[in-house]
PDB file of C-alpha atoms in Angstrom:
ATOM      1  CA  MET C  28      80.205  93.675 112.132  1.00 45.00           C
ATOM      2  CA  PRO C  29      83.651  91.232 111.229  1.00 47.00           C
ATOM      3  CA  ALA C  30      86.924  92.948 110.466  1.00 48.00           C
ATOM      4  CA  LEU C  31      87.642  93.711 106.919  1.00 48.00           C
ATOM      5  CA  PRO C  32      90.864  90.809 106.702  1.00 47.00           C
ATOM      6  CA  GLU C  33      94.415  92.637 106.337  1.00 47.00           C
ATOM      7  CA  THR C  34      95.621  91.676 103.004  1.00 44.00           C
ATOM      8  CA  GLU C  35      99.390  92.869 101.831  1.00 44.00           C
ATOM      9  CA  PRO C  36     100.024  95.536  99.320  1.00 45.00           C
ATOM     10  CA  LEU C  37     100.017  94.116  95.884  1.00 45.00           C
ATOM     11  CA  ALA C  38     102.805  95.041  93.590  1.00 45.00           C
ATOM     12  CA  THR C  39     100.550  96.660  90.611  1.00 47.00           C
ATOM     13  CA  GLY C  40      97.357  98.026  90.237  1.00 55.00           C
ATOM     14  CA  ARG C  41      97.210 100.272  93.082  1.00 55.00           C
ATOM     15  CA  PRO C  42      97.567 104.380  92.848  1.00 50.00           C
ATOM     16  CA  GLU C  43     101.017 105.604  94.250  1.00 50.00           C
ATOM     17  CA  ALA C  44     101.396 109.322  94.324  1.00 48.00           C
ATOM     18  CA  ASP C  45     103.284 110.481  90.418  1.00 50.00           C
ATOM     19  CA  PRO C  46     107.028 112.065  91.817  1.00 46.00           C
ATOM     20  CA  ALA C  47     107.295 112.063  88.069  1.00 48.00           C
ATOM     21  CA  GLY C  48     104.398 114.902  87.057  1.00 50.00           C
ATOM     22  CA  HIS C  49     102.936 112.695  85.300  1.00 54.00           C
ATOM     23  CA  ARG C  50      98.948 113.824  86.868  1.00 54.00           C
ATOM     24  CA  ARG C  51      98.117 116.803  86.821  1.00 55.00           C
ATOM     25  CA  ILE C  52      98.740 117.998  90.447  1.00 49.00           C
ATOM     26  CA  PRO C  53      96.693 121.757  90.935  1.00 53.00           C
ATOM     27  CA  LEU C  54      98.626 124.811  92.221  1.00 48.00           C
ATOM     28  CA  ALA C  55      98.225 126.718  94.204  1.00 48.00           C
ATOM     29  CA  ARG C  56      96.708 130.208  93.171  1.00 49.00           C
ATOM     30  CA  PRO C  57      98.030 133.640  94.029  1.00 47.00           C
ATOM     31  CA  GLY C  58      96.508 135.297  97.428  1.00 47.00           C
ATOM     32  CA  ARG C  59      94.347 134.419  99.737  1.00 50.00           C
ATOM     33  CA  GLY C  60      91.432 134.994  98.681  1.00 56.00           C
ATOM     34  CA  ALA C  61      92.955 132.123  95.955  1.00 63.00           C
ATOM     35  CA  SER C  62      93.507 129.967  98.338  1.00 83.00           C
ATOM     36  CA  GLN C  63      90.278 129.818 100.008  1.00 84.00           C
ATOM     37  CA  ARG C  64      88.389 129.709  96.974  1.00 88.00           C
ATOM     38  CA  ARG C  65      90.629 126.417  96.073  1.00 88.00           C
ATOM     39  CA  ARG C  66      90.399 125.077  99.180  1.00 90.00           C
ATOM     40  CA  ALA C  67      86.320 125.178  99.212  1.00 92.00           C
ATOM     41  CA  GLU C  68      86.501 123.636  95.876  1.00 92.00           C
ATOM     42  CA  ILE C  69      88.462 120.633  97.756  1.00 93.00           C
ATOM     43  CA  LEU C  70      86.261 120.346 100.481  1.00 94.00           C
ATOM     44  CA  ARG C  71      83.172 120.749  97.570  1.00 95.00           C
ATOM     45  CA  VAL C  72      84.633 118.080  95.820  1.00 95.00           C
ATOM     46  CA  ASP C  73      85.525 115.488  98.470  1.00 95.00           C
ATOM     47  CA  HIS C  74      81.821 116.196 100.096  1.00 96.00           C
ATOM     48  CA  ALA C  75      80.276 114.439  96.505  1.00 96.00           C
ATOM     49  CA  GLY C  76      82.852 111.869  96.794  1.00 94.00           C
ATOM     50  CA  GLU C  77      82.222 110.530  99.677  1.00 95.00           C
ATOM     51  CA  TYR C  78      78.475 111.309  99.273  1.00 96.00           C
ATOM     52  CA  ALA C  79      78.966 108.508  96.314  1.00 96.00           C
ATOM     53  CA  ALA C  80      80.418 106.256  98.000  1.00 95.00           C
ATOM     54  CA  VAL C  81      78.585 105.635 101.071  1.00 96.00           C
ATOM     55  CA  HIS C  82      75.436 105.360  98.373  1.00 96.00           C
ATOM     56  CA  ILE C  83      77.201 102.618  96.493  1.00 96.00           C
ATOM     57  CA  TYR C  84      77.941 100.928  99.334  1.00 95.00           C
ATOM     58  CA  ARG C  85      75.061 101.038 100.310  1.00 95.00           C
ATOM     59  CA  ALA C  86      73.597  99.599  96.798  1.00 95.00           C
ATOM     60  CA  GLN C  87      75.090  97.457  96.903  1.00 95.00           C
ATOM     61  CA  ARG C  88      75.183  95.613 100.711  1.00 94.00           C
ATOM     62  CA  ALA C  89      70.831  96.301 100.235  1.00 94.00           C
ATOM     63  CA  VAL C  90      71.450  93.480  96.796  1.00 94.00           C
ATOM     64  CA  PHE C  91      74.099  91.501  99.103  1.00 93.00           C
ATOM     65  CA  GLU C  92      72.072  91.454 102.761  1.00 90.00           C
ATOM     66  CA  GLY C  93      69.267  88.230 102.892  1.00 81.00           C
ATOM     67  CA  ARG C  94      70.832  86.063 100.488  1.00 85.00           C
ATOM     68  CA  ALA C  95      72.538  82.704 101.210  1.00 85.00           C
ATOM     69  CA  GLY C  96      75.999  82.764 100.662  1.00 85.00           C
ATOM     70  CA  ARG C  97      76.686  86.713 100.645  1.00 89.00           C
ATOM     71  CA  GLU C  98      76.832  87.167 104.357  1.00 89.00           C
ATOM     72  CA  SER C  99      80.612  88.106 103.846  1.00 89.00           C
ATOM     73  CA  ILE C 100      80.072  90.516 100.542  1.00 91.00           C
ATOM     74  CA  ALA C 101      77.364  92.328 102.821  1.00 93.00           C
ATOM     75  CA  ALA C 102      79.210  92.599 106.141  1.00 92.00           C
ATOM     76  CA  ASP C 103      82.432  93.717 104.182  1.00 90.00           C
ATOM     77  CA  MET C 104      79.936  96.362 102.067  1.00 93.00           C
ATOM     78  CA  GLY C 105      78.526  97.637 105.448  1.00 92.00           C
ATOM     79  CA  GLU C 106      82.002  97.766 107.430  1.00 92.00           C
ATOM     80  CA  MET C 107      82.999  99.707 104.069  1.00 93.00           C
ATOM     81  CA  GLN C 108      79.813 102.111 103.658  1.00 94.00           C
ATOM     82  CA  ALA C 109      80.331 102.870 107.828  1.00 94.00           C
ATOM     83  CA  GLN C 110      84.138 104.007 106.978  1.00 92.00           C
ATOM     84  CA  GLU C 111      82.772 106.239 104.419  1.00 95.00           C
ATOM     85  CA  ALA C 112      80.192 107.710 106.404  1.00 95.00           C
ATOM     86  CA  VAL C 113      82.632 108.750 109.122  1.00 94.00           C
ATOM     87  CA  HIS C 114      84.954 111.001 106.069  1.00 95.00           C
ATOM     88  CA  LEU C 115      80.892 112.525 104.917  1.00 95.00           C
ATOM     89  CA  ALA C 116      80.507 113.503 108.703  1.00 95.00           C
ATOM     90  CA  ARG C 117      83.892 115.332 108.132  1.00 95.00           C
ATOM     91  CA  PHE C 118      83.373 117.207 104.736  1.00 94.00           C
ATOM     92  CA  ASP C 119      79.897 117.888 106.370  1.00 94.00           C
ATOM     93  CA  ALA C 120      81.422 119.777 109.287  1.00 95.00           C
ATOM     94  CA  LEU C 121      83.549 121.530 107.617  1.00 94.00           C
ATOM     95  CA  LEU C 122      81.408 122.577 105.310  1.00 95.00           C
ATOM     96  CA  ASN C 123      78.964 123.812 108.033  1.00 93.00           C
ATOM     97  CA  ALA C 124      81.808 125.015 110.044  1.00 93.00           C
ATOM     98  CA  GLU C 125      82.838 127.119 106.570  1.00 92.00           C
ATOM     99  CA  ARG C 126      79.834 127.493 104.998  1.00 93.00           C
ATOM    100  CA  VAL C 127      80.908 126.482 101.741  1.00 93.00           C
ATOM    101  CA  ARG C 128      77.912 125.083  99.760  1.00 93.00           C
ATOM    102  CA  PRO C 129      77.944 121.476  98.630  1.00 94.00           C
ATOM    103  CA  THR C 130      77.897 120.114  94.629  1.00 94.00           C
ATOM    104  CA  ILE C 131      74.202 121.243  92.857  1.00 95.00           C
ATOM    105  CA  MET C 132      75.041 118.045  91.468  1.00 95.00           C
ATOM    106  CA  THR C 133      74.368 115.581  95.017  1.00 95.00           C
ATOM    107  CA  PRO C 134      70.802 114.378  93.520  1.00 95.00           C
ATOM    108  CA  VAL C 135      72.591 113.181  90.395  1.00 96.00           C
ATOM    109  CA  TRP C 136      75.049 111.710  91.942  1.00 95.00           C
ATOM    110  CA  ARG C 137      72.410 110.454  94.575  1.00 96.00           C
ATOM    111  CA  LEU C 138      71.400 108.354  91.941  1.00 96.00           C
ATOM    112  CA  ALA C 139      74.267 107.837  89.630  1.00 96.00           C
ATOM    113  CA  ALA C 140      75.735 106.217  92.816  1.00 96.00           C
ATOM    114  CA  LEU C 141      73.137 103.713  93.475  1.00 96.00           C
ATOM    115  CA  ALA C 142      72.110 102.688  90.124  1.00 97.00           C
ATOM    116  CA  LEU C 143      76.257 101.886  90.387  1.00 96.00           C
ATOM    117  CA  GLY C 144      76.018  99.766  93.335  1.00 95.00           C
ATOM    118  CA  THR C 145      72.851  98.146  92.445  1.00 96.00           C
ATOM    119  CA  GLY C 146      74.019  97.191  89.028  1.00 96.00           C
ATOM    120  CA  THR C 147      77.694  96.396  90.198  1.00 95.00           C
ATOM    121  CA  ALA C 148      75.589  94.114  92.782  1.00 95.00           C
ATOM    122  CA  LEU C 149      73.630  92.439  90.365  1.00 95.00           C
ATOM    123  CA  MET C 150      76.575  90.747  87.813  1.00 94.00           C
ATOM    124  CA  GLY C 151      77.826  89.043  90.719  1.00 93.00           C
ATOM    125  CA  GLU C 152      80.071  89.379  94.022  1.00 94.00           C
ATOM    126  CA  LYS C 153      83.614  90.221  91.734  1.00 95.00           C
ATOM    127  CA  ALA C 154      82.036  93.061  89.811  1.00 95.00           C
ATOM    128  CA  ALA C 155      81.687  94.708  93.032  1.00 95.00           C
ATOM    129  CA  HIS C 156      84.652  93.906  93.917  1.00 95.00           C
ATOM    130  CA  ALA C 157      86.234  95.690  90.276  1.00 96.00           C
ATOM    131  CA  CYS C 158      83.922  98.994  91.404  1.00 96.00           C
ATOM    132  CA  THR C 159      85.072  99.185  94.258  1.00 95.00           C
ATOM    133  CA  GLU C 160      89.218  98.616  93.361  1.00 95.00           C
ATOM    134  CA  ALA C 161      88.288 101.033  89.836  1.00 95.00           C
ATOM    135  CA  VAL C 162      86.604 103.593  92.334  1.00 96.00           C
ATOM    136  CA  GLU C 163      89.206 104.006  94.853  1.00 94.00           C
ATOM    137  CA  SER C 164      91.676 103.736  92.343  1.00 94.00           C
ATOM    138  CA  VAL C 165      90.582 107.023  91.401  1.00 95.00           C
ATOM    139  CA  ILE C 166      89.885 108.078  94.895  1.00 93.00           C
ATOM    140  CA  GLY C 167      93.531 107.402  95.787  1.00 93.00           C
ATOM    141  CA  GLU C 168      94.707 108.798  93.137  1.00 93.00           C
ATOM    142  CA  HIS C 169      92.605 112.548  93.765  1.00 94.00           C
ATOM    143  CA  TYR C 170      93.651 112.261  97.477  1.00 95.00           C
ATOM    144  CA  ALA C 171      97.093 111.942  96.561  1.00 94.00           C
ATOM    145  CA  ASP C 172      96.869 114.722  93.828  1.00 93.00           C
ATOM    146  CA  GLN C 173      95.332 117.342  97.117  1.00 94.00           C
ATOM    147  CA  ILE C 174      98.026 115.579 100.367  1.00 95.00           C
ATOM    148  CA  ALA C 175     100.873 117.535  97.543  1.00 93.00           C
ATOM    149  CA  GLU C 176      98.825 120.116  96.791  1.00 92.00           C
ATOM    150  CA  LEU C 177      98.476 121.095 100.650  1.00 92.00           C
ATOM    151  CA  LYS C 178     101.058 119.383 102.550  1.00 89.00           C
ATOM    152  CA  ASP C 179     103.028 122.639 103.313  1.00 88.00           C
ATOM    153  CA  ARG C 180      99.751 125.451 103.260  1.00 88.00           C
ATOM    154  CA  ASP C 181      97.379 123.205 104.823  1.00 90.00           C
ATOM    155  CA  PRO C 182      99.092 120.464 106.678  1.00 92.00           C
ATOM    156  CA  ALA C 183      96.236 119.979 109.185  1.00 92.00           C
ATOM    157  CA  LEU C 184      94.403 119.255 106.224  1.00 93.00           C
ATOM    158  CA  ALA C 185      96.742 117.310 104.054  1.00 94.00           C
ATOM    159  CA  ALA C 186      97.071 115.177 107.581  1.00 94.00           C
ATOM    160  CA  GLU C 187      93.222 114.547 107.315  1.00 93.00           C
ATOM    161  CA  LEU C 188      93.240 113.383 103.466  1.00 95.00           C
ATOM    162  CA  SER C 189      96.245 111.199 103.592  1.00 95.00           C
ATOM    163  CA  VAL C 190      94.024 108.877 107.005  1.00 94.00           C
ATOM    164  CA  PHE C 191      91.206 108.828 104.424  1.00 94.00           C
ATOM    165  CA  ARG C 192      93.411 108.552 101.524  1.00 93.00           C
ATOM    166  CA  ASP C 193      94.981 105.232 103.401  1.00 94.00           C
ATOM    167  CA  GLU C 194      91.310 103.917 104.361  1.00 93.00           C
ATOM    168  CA  GLU C 195      90.368 104.396 100.604  1.00 93.00           C
ATOM    169  CA  LEU C 196      93.619 102.487  99.203  1.00 93.00           C
ATOM    170  CA  ALA C 197      92.257  99.220 101.506  1.00 93.00           C
ATOM    171  CA  HIS C 198      89.390  99.292 100.173  1.00 94.00           C
ATOM    172  CA  HIS C 199      91.319  98.965  96.662  1.00 95.00           C
ATOM    173  CA  ASP C 200      93.630  96.130  97.924  1.00 94.00           C
ATOM    174  CA  HIS C 201      90.789  94.487  99.730  1.00 93.00           C
ATOM    175  CA  ALA C 202      89.126  94.102  96.321  1.00 94.00           C
ATOM    176  CA  VAL C 203      91.324  93.310  94.263  1.00 94.00           C
ATOM    177  CA  SER C 204      92.671  90.406  97.137  1.00 93.00           C
ATOM    178  CA  HIS C 205      88.933  89.045  96.484  1.00 93.00           C
ATOM    179  CA  GLY C 206      88.780  88.540  92.588  1.00 92.00           C
ATOM    180  CA  SER C 207      87.861  92.361  91.254  1.00 94.00           C
ATOM    181  CA  ARG C 208      89.943  91.469  88.252  1.00 94.00           C
ATOM    182  CA  ASP C 209      88.357  88.050  87.437  1.00 93.00           C
ATOM    183  CA  ALA C 210      84.684  90.087  86.935  1.00 94.00           C
ATOM    184  CA  PRO C 211      83.061  89.489  83.864  1.00 92.00           C
ATOM    185  CA  GLY C 212      84.165  92.182  81.310  1.00 93.00           C
ATOM    186  CA  TYR C 213      86.609  93.762  84.217  1.00 94.00           C
ATOM    187  CA  ASP C 214      88.475  95.758  81.614  1.00 95.00           C
ATOM    188  CA  LEU C 215      85.693  98.031  80.214  1.00 96.00           C
ATOM    189  CA  LEU C 216      83.953  97.862  83.427  1.00 96.00           C
ATOM    190  CA  SER C 217      86.570  99.507  85.076  1.00 95.00           C
ATOM    191  CA  THR C 218      87.716 102.106  82.336  1.00 96.00           C
ATOM    192  CA  VAL C 219      84.341 103.079  82.158  1.00 96.00           C
ATOM    193  CA  ILE C 220      83.319 103.439  85.935  1.00 96.00           C
ATOM    194  CA  LYS C 221      86.852 105.151  86.482  1.00 96.00           C
ATOM    195  CA  ALA C 222      85.895 107.802  83.260  1.00 96.00           C
ATOM    196  CA  GLY C 223      82.649 108.583  85.088  1.00 95.00           C
ATOM    197  CA  CYS C 224      84.618 109.679  88.240  1.00 95.00           C
ATOM    198  CA  ARG C 225      87.402 111.307  86.893  1.00 95.00           C
ATOM    199  CA  ALA C 226      84.554 113.540  85.060  1.00 95.00           C
ATOM    200  CA  ALA C 227      82.709 113.412  88.377  1.00 95.00           C
ATOM    201  CA  ILE C 228      85.222 114.813  90.229  1.00 94.00           C
ATOM    202  CA  LYS C 229      85.978 117.913  87.287  1.00 92.00           C
ATOM    203  CA  ILE C 230      82.443 118.767  87.705  1.00 94.00           C
ATOM    204  CA  SER C 231      82.062 119.063  91.530  1.00 93.00           C
ATOM    205  CA  GLU C 232      85.001 121.188  91.541  1.00 87.00           C
ATOM    206  CA  ARG C 233      83.420 123.442  89.518  1.00 86.00           C
ATOM    207  CA  PHE C 234      79.520 123.197  90.710  1.00 90.00           C
TER     208      PHE C 234
END
């Protein structure tokens, strides 16, 4: 499968860490038990996010695959799906090793992800890329917050999340360079997808 073309980092639109503190980064709770509970929340929500990402890209690839002139984007979606599957496998292993249950919302997120992936792909290539940009923007911010929270308390996990974040941002930049912002109804589409992702993060941490 062809590798995604490398793109230069973009000057705008790319989620970055927020040293000024404009986003609230969860504070570590006191006590060992509380720290373990927080780690479980992090693993659970990140597993949910990667699970949804796999299904978004799977649905998009299914729409484009086999269509004349869509071979390139189908290959792109397949490669991004494969990268997300690696992330998901790692969180699967961590959940099993640490006896952390996945979110009870998993069946809902699966349906939502398939609907989002299918719907945006049917709207066209640029809408599919707009979906990628919006999702990966939120995930990039989310991982950045977790890395900041964990870098001293759990540097090994923070290092793994840093690798995953870089790959998510590569997806984001690829989408922007391929016309995500030219999608029909881009502003509304992006706003709705980002809001849905942020709500899913909050729900998955708790449930």
